[in-house]
mmCIF file of C-alpha atoms in Angstrom:
data_model
loop_
_atom_site.group_PDB
_atom_site.id
_atom_site.type_symbol
_atom_site.label_atom_id
_atom_site.label_comp_id
_atom_site.label_asym_id
_atom_site.label_seq_id
_atom_site.Cartn_x
_atom_site.Cartn_y
_atom_site.Cartn_z
ATOM 1 C CA MET A 1 -41.735 7.741 11.505
ATOM 2 C CA SER A 2 -39.537 9.497 14.039
ATOM 3 C CA ALA A 3 -35.974 10.575 13.329
ATOM 4 C CA VAL A 4 -34.666 7.935 15.741
ATOM 5 C CA SER A 5 -36.617 5.207 13.923
ATOM 6 C CA ARG A 6 -35.279 6.352 10.574
ATOM 7 C CA ILE A 7 -31.728 6.264 11.902
ATOM 8 C CA ILE A 8 -32.271 2.771 13.313
ATOM 9 C CA ASP A 9 -33.750 1.536 10.027
ATOM 10 C CA SER A 10 -30.927 3.093 8.013
ATOM 11 C CA THR A 11 -28.328 1.556 10.311
ATOM 12 C CA ARG A 12 -30.009 -1.851 10.103
ATOM 13 C CA SER A 13 -30.154 -1.658 6.311
ATOM 14 C CA ALA A 14 -26.512 -0.627 6.077
ATOM 15 C CA ALA A 15 -25.442 -3.434 8.429
ATOM 16 C CA THR A 16 -27.447 -5.969 6.441
ATOM 17 C CA ALA A 17 -25.944 -4.790 3.157
ATOM 18 C CA LEU A 18 -22.457 -4.900 4.676
ATOM 19 C CA PHE A 19 -22.997 -8.462 5.890
ATOM 20 C CA HIS A 20 -24.308 -9.648 2.523
ATOM 21 C CA SER A 21 -21.389 -7.946 0.738
ATOM 22 C CA PHE A 22 -19.016 -10.637 2.007
ATOM 23 C CA TRP A 23 -21.373 -13.452 3.012
ATOM 24 C CA ASN A 24 -23.297 -13.440 -0.270
ATOM 25 C CA PRO A 25 -20.762 -11.649 -2.446
ATOM 26 C CA THR A 26 -21.076 -10.538 -6.033
ATOM 27 C CA ALA A 27 -18.239 -9.687 -8.374
ATOM 28 C CA ASP A 28 -18.859 -6.021 -7.574
ATOM 29 C CA THR A 29 -18.732 -6.416 -3.779
ATOM 30 C CA MET A 30 -15.612 -8.572 -4.096
ATOM 31 C CA ARG A 31 -13.926 -5.721 -5.926
ATOM 32 C CA ARG A 32 -15.074 -3.263 -3.273
ATOM 33 C CA TRP A 33 -13.574 -5.328 -0.463
ATOM 34 C CA ALA A 34 -10.365 -5.691 -2.445
ATOM 35 C CA ILE A 35 -10.021 -1.937 -2.965
ATOM 36 C CA ALA A 36 -10.872 -1.447 0.719
ATOM 37 C CA GLY A 37 -7.863 -3.642 1.444
ATOM 38 C CA VAL A 38 -5.662 -1.327 -0.613
ATOM 39 C CA VAL A 39 -7.020 1.749 1.176
ATOM 40 C CA VAL A 40 -6.662 0.465 4.748
ATOM 41 C CA ASN A 41 -3.168 -0.917 4.156
ATOM 42 C CA ALA A 42 -2.106 2.389 2.621
ATOM 43 C CA GLY A 43 -3.749 4.262 5.492
ATOM 44 C CA ILE A 44 -2.005 2.351 8.271
ATOM 45 C CA THR A 45 1.310 2.815 6.466
ATOM 46 C CA VAL A 46 0.840 6.579 6.559
ATOM 47 C CA THR A 47 -0.360 6.606 10.177
ATOM 48 C CA GLY A 48 2.731 4.613 11.046
ATOM 49 C CA ALA A 49 4.758 7.518 9.700
ATOM 50 C CA VAL A 50 2.688 9.888 11.849
ATOM 51 C CA VAL A 51 3.653 7.808 14.886
ATOM 52 C CA ARG A 52 7.306 8.206 13.986
ATOM 53 C CA VAL A 53 7.393 11.919 13.164
ATOM 54 C CA THR A 54 5.485 12.803 16.339
ATOM 55 C CA GLY A 55 7.982 10.912 18.485
ATOM 56 C CA SER A 56 5.293 8.436 19.545
ATOM 57 C CA GLY A 57 7.053 5.231 18.523
ATOM 58 C CA LEU A 58 7.414 4.110 22.136
ATOM 59 C CA GLY A 59 4.239 5.785 23.343
ATOM 60 C CA CYS A 60 3.208 2.253 24.263
ATOM 61 C CA PRO A 61 6.576 1.012 25.545
ATOM 62 C CA THR A 62 5.664 -2.696 25.638
ATOM 63 C CA TRP A 63 3.989 -5.247 23.385
ATOM 64 C CA PRO A 64 1.362 -6.697 23.140
ATOM 65 C CA ARG A 65 0.301 -4.572 26.098
ATOM 66 C CA CYS A 66 0.529 -0.808 25.879
ATOM 67 C CA THR A 67 2.254 -0.689 29.274
ATOM 68 C CA ALA A 68 3.498 -3.462 31.492
ATOM 69 C CA ASP A 69 0.201 -3.454 33.405
ATOM 70 C CA SER A 70 -2.415 -2.564 30.800
ATOM 71 C CA PHE A 71 -3.462 -3.217 27.220
ATOM 72 C CA THR A 72 -4.766 0.357 27.020
ATOM 73 C CA PRO A 73 -2.893 3.616 27.715
ATOM 74 C CA ILE A 74 -2.552 4.570 31.359
ATOM 75 C CA PRO A 75 -0.471 7.395 32.872
ATOM 76 C CA HIS A 76 3.215 6.675 32.384
ATOM 77 C CA PRO A 77 6.000 8.889 33.747
ATOM 78 C CA GLU A 78 8.188 8.650 30.643
ATOM 79 C CA HIS A 79 5.570 9.179 27.936
ATOM 80 C CA SER A 80 3.057 11.924 27.340
ATOM 81 C CA PRO A 81 -0.640 11.065 27.025
ATOM 82 C CA VAL A 82 -0.609 12.415 23.472
ATOM 83 C CA ASN A 83 2.224 10.105 22.389
ATOM 84 C CA MET A 84 0.531 7.161 24.035
ATOM 85 C CA ALA A 85 -2.769 7.966 22.324
ATOM 86 C CA ILE A 86 -1.129 8.246 18.896
ATOM 87 C CA GLU A 87 0.728 4.948 19.207
ATOM 88 C CA PHE A 88 -2.265 3.139 20.697
ATOM 89 C CA GLY A 89 -4.516 4.540 17.974
ATOM 90 C CA ASN A 90 -2.204 3.170 15.326
ATOM 91 C CA ARG A 91 -2.315 -0.228 17.015
ATOM 92 C CA LEU A 92 -6.099 -0.139 17.007
ATOM 93 C CA LEU A 93 -6.074 0.471 13.244
ATOM 94 C CA THR A 94 -4.502 -2.962 12.894
ATOM 95 C CA PHE A 95 -7.863 -4.467 13.838
ATOM 96 C CA LEU A 96 -9.558 -2.502 11.049
ATOM 97 C CA VAL A 97 -7.015 -3.812 8.538
ATOM 98 C CA LEU A 98 -7.498 -7.339 9.891
ATOM 99 C CA THR A 99 -11.282 -7.025 9.676
ATOM 100 C CA VAL A 100 -11.105 -5.946 6.030
ATOM 101 C CA GLY A 101 -8.671 -8.792 5.334
ATOM 102 C CA ILE A 102 -11.024 -11.361 6.868
ATOM 103 C CA ALA A 103 -13.917 -9.890 4.868
ATOM 104 C CA CYS A 104 -11.834 -10.316 1.697
ATOM 105 C CA VAL A 105 -11.220 -13.978 2.569
ATOM 106 C CA LEU A 106 -14.898 -14.653 3.287
ATOM 107 C CA ALA A 107 -15.990 -12.909 0.093
ATOM 108 C CA ALA A 108 -13.463 -14.848 -1.983
ATOM 109 C CA MET A 109 -14.384 -18.185 -0.403
ATOM 110 C CA ARG A 110 -18.135 -17.640 -0.782
ATOM 111 C CA MET A 111 -18.022 -16.392 -4.371
ATOM 112 C CA VAL A 112 -20.032 -18.554 -6.742
ATOM 113 C CA PRO A 113 -18.208 -19.984 -8.542
ATOM 114 C CA ARG A 114 -15.264 -19.925 -6.137
ATOM 115 C CA ARG A 115 -11.988 -18.836 -7.716
ATOM 116 C CA ALA A 116 -8.893 -20.366 -6.151
ATOM 117 C CA SER A 117 -6.739 -17.482 -7.425
ATOM 118 C CA LEU A 118 -8.775 -14.945 -5.450
ATOM 119 C CA VAL A 119 -8.861 -17.129 -2.344
ATOM 120 C CA ARG A 120 -5.054 -17.402 -2.331
ATOM 121 C CA LEU A 121 -4.606 -13.665 -2.768
ATOM 122 C CA ALA A 122 -7.239 -12.886 -0.142
ATOM 123 C CA TRP A 123 -5.532 -15.055 2.476
ATOM 124 C CA LEU A 124 -2.418 -12.904 2.110
ATOM 125 C CA GLN A 125 -4.309 -10.078 3.834
ATOM 126 C CA PRO A 126 -4.999 -11.560 7.300
ATOM 127 C CA ALA A 127 -1.768 -13.565 7.163
ATOM 128 C CA GLY A 128 0.166 -10.402 6.383
ATOM 129 C CA VAL A 129 -1.550 -8.481 9.165
ATOM 130 C CA ALA A 130 -0.631 -11.228 11.640
ATOM 131 C CA ALA A 131 2.997 -11.111 10.461
ATOM 132 C CA GLN A 132 2.990 -7.327 10.718
ATOM 133 C CA GLY A 133 1.593 -7.483 14.234
ATOM 134 C CA LEU A 134 4.320 -9.863 15.381
ATOM 135 C CA TRP A 135 6.974 -7.787 13.641
ATOM 136 C CA GLY A 136 5.567 -4.653 15.250
ATOM 137 C CA GLY A 137 6.201 -6.293 18.612
ATOM 138 C CA LEU A 138 9.834 -6.793 17.579
ATOM 139 C CA VAL A 139 10.026 -3.127 16.559
ATOM 140 C CA VAL A 140 8.912 -2.042 20.034
ATOM 141 C CA ARG A 141 11.099 -4.550 21.870
ATOM 142 C CA SER A 142 14.120 -3.468 19.828
ATOM 143 C CA ALA A 143 13.488 0.157 20.884
ATOM 144 C CA LEU A 144 12.768 1.175 17.268
ATOM 145 C CA ASN A 145 15.938 -0.235 15.778
ATOM 146 C CA PRO A 146 16.053 1.265 12.260
ATOM 147 C CA VAL A 147 16.399 -2.159 10.623
ATOM 148 C CA THR A 148 13.188 -3.427 12.209
ATOM 149 C CA VAL A 149 11.369 -0.165 11.464
ATOM 150 C CA SER A 150 12.478 -0.304 7.820
ATOM 151 C CA VAL A 151 11.296 -3.898 7.408
ATOM 152 C CA HIS A 152 7.988 -2.932 9.050
ATOM 153 C CA PHE A 153 7.427 -0.352 6.310
ATOM 154 C CA LEU A 154 8.488 -2.700 3.518
ATOM 155 C CA LEU A 155 6.107 -5.389 4.782
ATOM 156 C CA SER A 156 3.331 -2.807 4.467
ATOM 157 C CA ILE A 157 4.435 -2.152 0.889
ATOM 158 C CA GLY A 158 4.172 -5.884 0.227
ATOM 159 C CA LEU A 159 0.672 -6.000 1.719
ATOM 160 C CA ILE A 160 -0.399 -3.085 -0.479
ATOM 161 C CA ALA A 161 0.892 -4.973 -3.526
ATOM 162 C CA ALA A 162 -1.013 -8.114 -2.494
ATOM 163 C CA ALA A 163 -4.195 -6.111 -1.913
ATOM 164 C CA TYR A 164 -3.875 -4.413 -5.289
ATOM 165 C CA ALA A 165 -3.268 -7.754 -7.005
ATOM 166 C CA LEU A 166 -6.496 -9.021 -5.409
ATOM 167 C CA TYR A 167 -8.318 -5.944 -6.691
ATOM 168 C CA ALA A 168 -6.906 -6.296 -10.199
ATOM 169 C CA ARG A 169 -7.643 -10.025 -10.407
ATOM 170 C CA SER A 170 -11.167 -9.549 -9.038
ATOM 171 C CA ARG A 171 -11.896 -7.421 -12.123
ATOM 172 C CA GLU A 172 -10.971 -10.339 -14.408
ATOM 173 C CA ASP A 173 -11.536 -14.048 -14.759
ATOM 174 C CA ASP A 174 -8.898 -16.792 -14.792
ATOM 175 C CA ALA A 175 -8.270 -16.946 -18.532
ATOM 176 C CA PRO A 176 -4.638 -16.747 -19.685
ATOM 177 C CA ALA A 177 -3.147 -13.257 -19.593
ATOM 178 C CA ARG A 178 -2.703 -11.345 -22.841
ATOM 179 C CA ARG A 179 -0.364 -8.473 -23.435
ATOM 180 C CA LEU A 180 -1.942 -5.180 -24.482
ATOM 181 C CA VAL A 181 1.425 -3.638 -25.312
ATOM 182 C CA HIS A 182 4.630 -4.678 -27.026
ATOM 183 C CA ARG A 183 6.657 -7.272 -25.122
ATOM 184 C CA ASP A 184 9.566 -4.881 -24.596
ATOM 185 C CA ILE A 185 7.262 -2.205 -23.173
ATOM 186 C CA ARG A 186 5.833 -4.698 -20.705
ATOM 187 C CA THR A 187 9.368 -5.645 -19.701
ATOM 188 C CA LEU A 188 10.099 -1.956 -19.188
ATOM 189 C CA GLY A 189 7.087 -1.831 -16.871
ATOM 190 C CA PHE A 190 8.524 -4.644 -14.758
ATOM 191 C CA VAL A 191 11.899 -2.884 -14.642
ATOM 192 C CA LEU A 192 10.145 0.292 -13.529
ATOM 193 C CA ALA A 193 8.303 -1.564 -10.750
ATOM 194 C CA PHE A 194 11.596 -2.994 -9.497
ATOM 195 C CA ALA A 195 13.211 0.446 -9.664
ATOM 196 C CA VAL A 196 10.351 1.934 -7.621
ATOM 197 C CA PHE A 197 10.831 -0.779 -5.003
ATOM 198 C CA VAL A 198 14.550 0.040 -4.851
ATOM 199 C CA LEU A 199 13.575 3.690 -4.505
ATOM 200 C CA LEU A 200 11.420 2.795 -1.498
ATOM 201 C CA VAL A 201 14.288 0.836 0.042
ATOM 202 C CA THR A 202 16.682 3.752 -0.323
ATOM 203 C CA GLY A 203 13.974 5.963 1.135
ATOM 204 C CA VAL A 204 13.723 3.919 4.332
ATOM 205 C CA VAL A 205 17.512 4.041 4.644
ATOM 206 C CA VAL A 206 17.340 7.827 4.493
ATOM 207 C CA THR A 207 14.541 7.781 7.038
ATOM 208 C CA GLY A 208 16.504 5.465 9.315
ATOM 209 C CA THR A 209 19.461 7.838 9.129
ATOM 210 C CA GLY A 210 17.533 11.090 9.520
ATOM 211 C CA PRO A 211 16.242 12.950 12.562
ATOM 212 C CA HIS A 212 12.737 11.472 12.958
ATOM 213 C CA SER A 213 13.447 8.256 14.812
ATOM 214 C CA GLY A 214 10.140 7.901 16.624
ATOM 215 C CA ASP A 215 11.659 8.328 20.075
ATOM 216 C CA VAL A 216 14.735 9.933 21.602
ATOM 217 C CA ALA A 217 15.890 6.485 22.752
ATOM 218 C CA ALA A 218 15.859 5.027 19.238
ATOM 219 C CA THR A 219 19.103 4.285 17.411
ATOM 220 C CA ARG A 220 19.925 5.423 13.882
ATOM 221 C CA PHE A 221 21.760 3.969 10.897
ATOM 222 C CA ASP A 222 25.416 4.935 11.060
ATOM 223 C CA PHE A 223 25.444 6.530 7.616
ATOM 224 C CA ASP A 224 26.147 10.038 6.427
ATOM 225 C CA LEU A 225 22.724 11.607 5.863
ATOM 226 C CA GLU A 226 23.797 13.690 2.874
ATOM 227 C CA THR A 227 25.331 10.660 1.155
ATOM 228 C CA VAL A 228 22.266 8.427 1.524
ATOM 229 C CA ALA A 229 20.025 11.331 0.498
ATOM 230 C CA ARG A 230 22.043 11.686 -2.708
ATOM 231 C CA VAL A 231 21.751 7.954 -3.392
ATOM 232 C CA HIS A 232 18.000 8.242 -2.880
ATOM 233 C CA ALA A 233 17.834 11.262 -5.181
ATOM 234 C CA THR A 234 19.716 9.311 -7.851
ATOM 235 C CA ALA A 235 17.135 6.544 -7.578
ATOM 236 C CA VAL A 236 14.418 9.183 -7.976
ATOM 237 C CA TRP A 237 15.901 10.405 -11.243
ATOM 238 C CA ILE A 238 16.269 6.830 -12.531
ATOM 239 C CA VAL A 239 12.602 6.138 -11.765
ATOM 240 C CA LEU A 240 11.550 9.383 -13.442
ATOM 241 C CA GLY A 241 13.600 8.497 -16.522
ATOM 242 C CA LEU A 242 12.129 5.023 -16.735
ATOM 243 C CA THR A 243 8.615 6.374 -16.267
ATOM 244 C CA PHE A 244 9.065 8.962 -18.991
ATOM 245 C CA SER A 245 10.460 6.265 -21.305
ATOM 246 C CA LEU A 246 7.465 4.067 -20.573
ATOM 247 C CA LEU A 247 5.040 6.946 -21.100
ATOM 248 C CA PHE A 248 6.677 7.864 -24.405
ATOM 249 C CA SER A 249 6.711 4.227 -25.566
ATOM 250 C CA LEU A 250 3.046 3.751 -24.748
ATOM 251 C CA HIS A 251 2.096 6.855 -26.717
ATOM 252 C CA VAL A 252 4.179 6.210 -29.846
ATOM 253 C CA THR A 253 2.935 2.599 -30.074
ATOM 254 C CA ASP A 254 -0.718 3.598 -29.688
ATOM 255 C CA ALA A 255 -1.151 1.472 -26.571
ATOM 256 C CA PRO A 256 -4.579 1.263 -24.888
ATOM 257 C CA GLY A 257 -5.759 4.587 -23.502
ATOM 258 C CA ARG A 258 -6.123 3.337 -19.925
ATOM 259 C CA ALA A 259 -2.470 2.279 -19.838
ATOM 260 C CA ARG A 260 -1.330 5.618 -21.275
ATOM 261 C CA ARG A 261 -3.411 7.598 -18.780
ATOM 262 C CA ALA A 262 -2.171 5.453 -15.892
ATOM 263 C CA ALA A 263 1.446 6.097 -16.884
ATOM 264 C CA LEU A 264 0.739 9.832 -17.110
ATOM 265 C CA VAL A 265 -0.806 9.792 -13.627
ATOM 266 C CA LEU A 266 2.222 7.913 -12.297
ATOM 267 C CA PHE A 267 4.581 10.476 -13.822
ATOM 268 C CA GLY A 268 2.607 13.335 -12.266
ATOM 269 C CA VAL A 269 2.604 11.686 -8.822
ATOM 270 C CA GLU A 270 6.354 11.105 -9.080
ATOM 271 C CA LEU A 271 6.989 14.746 -9.971
ATOM 272 C CA ALA A 272 4.919 15.920 -6.992
ATOM 273 C CA GLN A 273 6.744 13.473 -4.744
ATOM 274 C CA GLY A 274 10.096 14.693 -6.019
ATOM 275 C CA VAL A 275 9.157 18.301 -5.250
ATOM 276 C CA ILE A 276 8.155 17.339 -1.701
ATOM 277 C CA GLY A 277 11.411 15.443 -1.259
ATOM 278 C CA TYR A 278 13.606 18.332 -2.334
ATOM 279 C CA VAL A 279 11.617 20.848 -0.283
ATOM 280 C CA GLN A 280 11.911 18.753 2.878
ATOM 281 C CA TYR A 281 15.649 18.290 2.273
ATOM 282 C CA PHE A 282 16.283 22.026 1.942
ATOM 283 C CA THR A 283 14.010 22.906 4.892
ATOM 284 C CA ALA A 284 15.712 20.636 7.450
ATOM 285 C CA VAL A 285 13.218 17.770 7.104
ATOM 286 C CA PRO A 286 10.114 19.145 8.886
ATOM 287 C CA ALA A 287 7.850 16.475 10.379
ATOM 288 C CA PHE A 288 4.768 17.409 8.334
ATOM 289 C CA LEU A 289 6.597 17.049 5.028
ATOM 290 C CA VAL A 290 8.039 13.693 6.106
ATOM 291 C CA GLY A 291 4.513 12.399 6.674
ATOM 292 C CA LEU A 292 3.409 13.849 3.341
ATOM 293 C CA HIS A 293 6.407 12.229 1.657
ATOM 294 C CA VAL A 294 5.432 8.818 3.041
ATOM 295 C CA LEU A 295 1.919 9.324 1.667
ATOM 296 C CA GLY A 296 3.489 10.203 -1.670
ATOM 297 C CA SER A 297 5.630 7.065 -1.642
ATOM 298 C CA VAL A 298 2.553 4.924 -1.066
ATOM 299 C CA LEU A 299 0.736 6.654 -3.939
ATOM 300 C CA VAL A 300 3.739 6.181 -6.242
ATOM 301 C CA TRP A 301 3.763 2.473 -5.416
ATOM 302 C CA ILE A 302 0.035 2.054 -6.038
ATOM 303 C CA ALA A 303 0.224 4.042 -9.282
ATOM 304 C CA THR A 304 3.129 1.855 -10.428
ATOM 305 C CA LEU A 305 1.196 -1.328 -9.726
ATOM 306 C CA ARG A 306 -1.769 0.087 -11.643
ATOM 307 C CA VAL A 307 0.368 0.722 -14.722
ATOM 308 C CA VAL A 308 1.841 -2.779 -14.649
ATOM 309 C CA PHE A 309 -1.557 -4.453 -14.351
ATOM 310 C CA LEU A 310 -3.113 -2.318 -17.089
ATOM 311 C CA MET A 311 -0.527 -3.456 -19.646
ATOM 312 C CA ARG A 312 -2.063 -6.917 -19.721
ATOM 313 C CA ILE A 313 -5.555 -8.313 -19.425
ATOM 314 C CA ARG A 314 -7.447 -11.541 -18.905
ATOM 315 C CA ALA A 315 -10.905 -12.161 -20.363
ATOM 316 C CA SER A 316 -12.733 -9.660 -18.178
ATOM 317 C CA ALA A 317 -15.675 -10.501 -15.964
ATOM 318 C CA GLY A 318 -16.509 -6.890 -15.219
ATOM 319 C CA ILE A 319 -14.846 -4.607 -17.760
ATOM 320 C CA ALA A 320 -15.666 -4.285 -21.429
ATOM 321 C CA VAL A 321 -12.533 -4.472 -23.556
ATOM 322 C CA SER A 322 -12.503 -2.009 -26.411
ATOM 323 C CA SER A 323 -11.817 -3.181 -29.910
ATOM 324 C CA SER A 324 -8.525 -1.279 -29.975
ATOM 325 C CA GLU A 325 -7.390 -3.030 -26.817
ATOM 326 C CA SER A 326 -8.488 -6.395 -28.143
ATOM 327 C CA SER A 327 -6.650 -5.891 -31.433
ATOM 328 C CA SER A 328 -3.431 -4.897 -29.645
ATOM 329 C CA ALA A 329 -3.448 -7.937 -27.343
ATOM 330 C CA ALA A 330 -0.753 -10.433 -28.127
ATOM 331 C CA ALA A 331 -0.526 -14.166 -27.426
ATOM 332 C CA PRO A 332 -1.319 -15.554 -23.965
ATOM 333 C CA LEU A 333 1.435 -15.110 -21.405
ATOM 334 C CA PRO A 334 2.041 -16.947 -18.132
ATOM 335 C CA VAL A 335 1.481 -14.760 -15.062
#
């Protein structure tokens, strides 16, 4: 068999396997599509930051077209080809996110037996992408108004949460949830998740006040940068304190090992993110570190969601529950 034939056969096999992964899904392929949803939503959030820090926010100055006369980039006197390529590339990634979202819906709907909980969560993906696309048009038409840009980021955070919820639920069945930790520790986890969300909100305010607007024509929040940076730093320390408290509580109560390790990972990611934040502040906010900081914020959010979901369990369809975890599970809780 020639090399070309082998490549064709391999490609055909891969395409067939990909098709069956959502058309004839198993519990395993459903989980894979769900985690793919987390990855692509996180990825487009970070590339959105790349668009902003490279000054490419209006590289395609109209919407839904790139320019007034074309859906694809064409020479434009006010925008460099590089900026246009970066912005257009980010728009193209939307179709990848949408494709993964549709695959999640198909996999959830064709699961045997079909689980309504997964179908509902899966539909959030394409619906969220459609909402993001329309909101992205408003961002462009508002010339990157910081309010619209901030909401654009927070919608992405919501989509990541929905994708992670789909992933977590696809690893379980629909039995009632049981706590694996003390009730007060689980409450602390919810408080921590809310605090992380507030941290992200204060972060977008800092971003909307700082120097990387996405385009020289973009407006900025009329706040003092040092003041909002201090508010954001305060939120950082609150989140770190809550995370340490949660980590300590999980260890002294002999909580399940996966929950303890997840909390430790979250604490480590937060520390790394804090270092990046302080370095970028004292080095005049270089573009590269801003992009890295956005990546860090996405990882903090995902790590937080992981901790929250690992502090409870439903009768698992794909994960063996250890005896220690089973013995520490409390009465069923509504979720």
